[in-house]
PDB file of C-alpha atoms in Angstrom:
ATOM      1  CA  UNK S 299       0.000   0.000   0.000  1.00 75.00           C
ATOM      2  CA  UNK S 300       1.549   3.331  -1.001  1.00 87.00           C
ATOM      3  CA  UNK S 301       1.364   6.505   1.073  1.00 91.00           C
ATOM      4  CA  UNK S 302      -1.550   8.009  -0.891  1.00 93.00           C
ATOM      5  CA  UNK S 303      -3.568   4.895  -0.135  1.00 93.00           C
ATOM      6  CA  UNK S 304      -2.712   5.195   3.580  1.00 95.00           C
ATOM      7  CA  UNK S 305      -3.878   8.810   3.481  1.00 96.00           C
ATOM      8  CA  UNK S 306      -7.070   7.706   1.708  1.00 97.00           C
ATOM      9  CA  UNK S 307      -7.717   5.103   4.425  1.00 97.00           C
ATOM     10  CA  UNK S 308      -7.226   7.676   7.190  1.00 97.00           C
ATOM     11  CA  UNK S 309      -9.690  10.080   5.568  1.00 98.00           C
ATOM     12  CA  UNK S 310     -12.183   7.301   4.774  1.00 98.00           C
ATOM     13  CA  UNK S 311     -12.105   6.037   8.376  1.00 97.00           C
ATOM     14  CA  UNK S 312     -12.623   9.489   9.869  1.00 97.00           C
ATOM     15  CA  UNK S 313     -14.557  11.235   7.071  1.00 97.00           C
ATOM     16  CA  UNK S 314     -12.660  14.309   8.182  1.00 96.00           C
ATOM     17  CA  UNK S 315      -9.556  15.680   6.471  1.00 95.00           C
ATOM     18  CA  UNK S 316      -8.348  17.634   9.503  1.00 95.00           C
ATOM     19  CA  UNK S 317      -8.589  14.622  11.830  1.00 97.00           C
ATOM     20  CA  UNK S 318      -6.906  12.416   9.226  1.00 97.00           C
ATOM     21  CA  UNK S 319      -4.080  14.940   8.925  1.00 97.00           C
ATOM     22  CA  UNK S 320      -3.643  14.999  12.693  1.00 98.00           C
ATOM     23  CA  UNK S 321      -3.535  11.192  12.879  1.00 97.00           C
ATOM     24  CA  UNK S 322      -0.876  11.084  10.139  1.00 97.00           C
ATOM     25  CA  UNK S 323       1.125  14.019  11.569  1.00 98.00           C
ATOM     26  CA  UNK S 324       0.928  15.913   8.280  1.00 98.00           C
ATOM     27  CA  UNK S 325      -0.800  19.130   7.235  1.00 97.00           C
ATOM     28  CA  UNK S 326      -4.350  19.324   5.952  1.00 96.00           C
ATOM     29  CA  UNK S 327      -3.171  20.667   2.553  1.00 97.00           C
ATOM     30  CA  UNK S 328      -0.870  17.637   2.255  1.00 97.00           C
ATOM     31  CA  UNK S 329      -3.800  15.274   2.866  1.00 97.00           C
ATOM     32  CA  UNK S 330      -5.889  17.112   0.276  1.00 96.00           C
ATOM     33  CA  UNK S 331      -2.998  16.923  -2.206  1.00 97.00           C
ATOM     34  CA  UNK S 332      -2.547  13.150  -1.704  1.00 97.00           C
ATOM     35  CA  UNK S 333      -6.283  12.511  -2.133  1.00 97.00           C
ATOM     36  CA  UNK S 334      -6.353  14.667  -5.264  1.00 96.00           C
ATOM     37  CA  UNK S 335      -3.338  12.777  -6.689  1.00 96.00           C
ATOM     38  CA  UNK S 336      -4.990   9.413  -5.984  1.00 95.00           C
ATOM     39  CA  UNK S 337      -8.206  10.568  -7.637  1.00 96.00           C
ATOM     40  CA  UNK S 338      -6.237  11.771 -10.667  1.00 96.00           C
ATOM     41  CA  UNK S 339      -4.225   8.521 -10.796  1.00 93.00           C
ATOM     42  CA  UNK S 340      -7.388   6.391 -10.756  1.00 92.00           C
ATOM     43  CA  UNK S 341      -9.523   8.807 -12.760  1.00 96.00           C
ATOM     44  CA  UNK S 342     -12.309   8.278 -10.239  1.00 96.00           C
ATOM     45  CA  UNK S 343     -13.801  10.567  -7.604  1.00 97.00           C
ATOM     46  CA  UNK S 344     -13.363   8.854  -4.234  1.00 97.00           C
ATOM     47  CA  UNK S 345     -15.057  11.460  -2.062  1.00 98.00           C
ATOM     48  CA  UNK S 346     -17.998  13.804  -2.413  1.00 97.00           C
ATOM     49  CA  UNK S 347     -17.599  17.101  -0.634  1.00 92.00           C
ATOM     50  CA  UNK S 348     -20.752  18.848   0.586  1.00 94.00           C
ATOM     51  CA  UNK S 349     -19.927  22.038   2.421  1.00 89.00           C
ATOM     52  CA  UNK S 350     -17.481  21.114   5.144  1.00 84.00           C
ATOM     53  CA  UNK S 351     -18.543  17.445   5.154  1.00 93.00           C
ATOM     54  CA  UNK S 352     -16.967  14.634   3.167  1.00 97.00           C
ATOM     55  CA  UNK S 353     -18.495  11.312   2.101  1.00 97.00           C
ATOM     56  CA  UNK S 354     -17.209   8.278   0.214  1.00 98.00           C
ATOM     57  CA  UNK S 355     -18.492   7.788  -3.314  1.00 98.00           C
ATOM     58  CA  UNK S 356     -19.554   4.244  -4.267  1.00 98.00           C
ATOM     59  CA  UNK S 357     -16.104   3.806  -5.861  1.00 97.00           C
ATOM     60  CA  UNK S 358     -14.503   5.148  -2.687  1.00 97.00           C
ATOM     61  CA  UNK S 359     -16.412   2.584  -0.625  1.00 97.00           C
ATOM     62  CA  UNK S 360     -15.191  -0.231  -2.879  1.00 97.00           C
ATOM     63  CA  UNK S 361     -11.592   0.974  -2.633  1.00 96.00           C
ATOM     64  CA  UNK S 362     -11.868   1.354   1.146  1.00 96.00           C
ATOM     65  CA  UNK S 363     -13.200  -2.207   1.523  1.00 96.00           C
ATOM     66  CA  UNK S 364     -10.569  -3.702  -0.769  1.00 95.00           C
ATOM     67  CA  UNK S 365      -7.693  -1.845   0.874  1.00 94.00           C
ATOM     68  CA  UNK S 366      -9.052  -2.959   4.251  1.00 92.00           C
ATOM     69  CA  UNK S 367      -8.952  -6.569   3.075  1.00 93.00           C
ATOM     70  CA  UNK S 368      -5.389  -6.119   1.825  1.00 92.00           C
ATOM     71  CA  UNK S 369      -4.366  -4.573   5.149  1.00 88.00           C
ATOM     72  CA  UNK S 370      -5.814  -7.553   7.037  1.00 90.00           C
ATOM     73  CA  UNK S 371      -4.015 -10.011   4.726  1.00 90.00           C
ATOM     74  CA  UNK S 372      -0.695  -8.220   5.231  1.00 89.00           C
ATOM     75  CA  UNK S 373      -1.148  -8.149   9.008  1.00 87.00           C
ATOM     76  CA  UNK S 374      -2.029 -11.858   9.092  1.00 88.00           C
ATOM     77  CA  UNK S 375       0.956 -12.726   6.900  1.00 90.00           C
ATOM     78  CA  UNK S 376       3.315 -10.824   9.179  1.00 90.00           C
ATOM     79  CA  UNK S 377       1.836 -12.500  12.249  1.00 87.00           C
ATOM     80  CA  UNK S 378       2.269 -15.919  10.624  1.00 87.00           C
ATOM     81  CA  UNK S 379       5.932 -15.153   9.944  1.00 87.00           C
ATOM     82  CA  UNK S 380       6.529 -14.085  13.538  1.00 83.00           C
ATOM     83  CA  UNK S 381       4.690 -17.011  15.093  1.00 73.00           C
TER      84      UNK S 381
END
């Protein structure tokens, strides 16, 4: 998972760019930039912004679920190596 995807996950989990930025110890403009780059890279809108609120698009929900599955697989693989 690359850094933009980690930023995406943080925003998707919190549905708040400021809180995601705080959790990642980066600035809010940096979070916005990473999300914008990921949306440009995929050619798909991942979030809908309504006023100061943010929501996942259907494509964003799919990406969030798939990245969550990947994260679980990686964690389980690491645990299996350690044990």
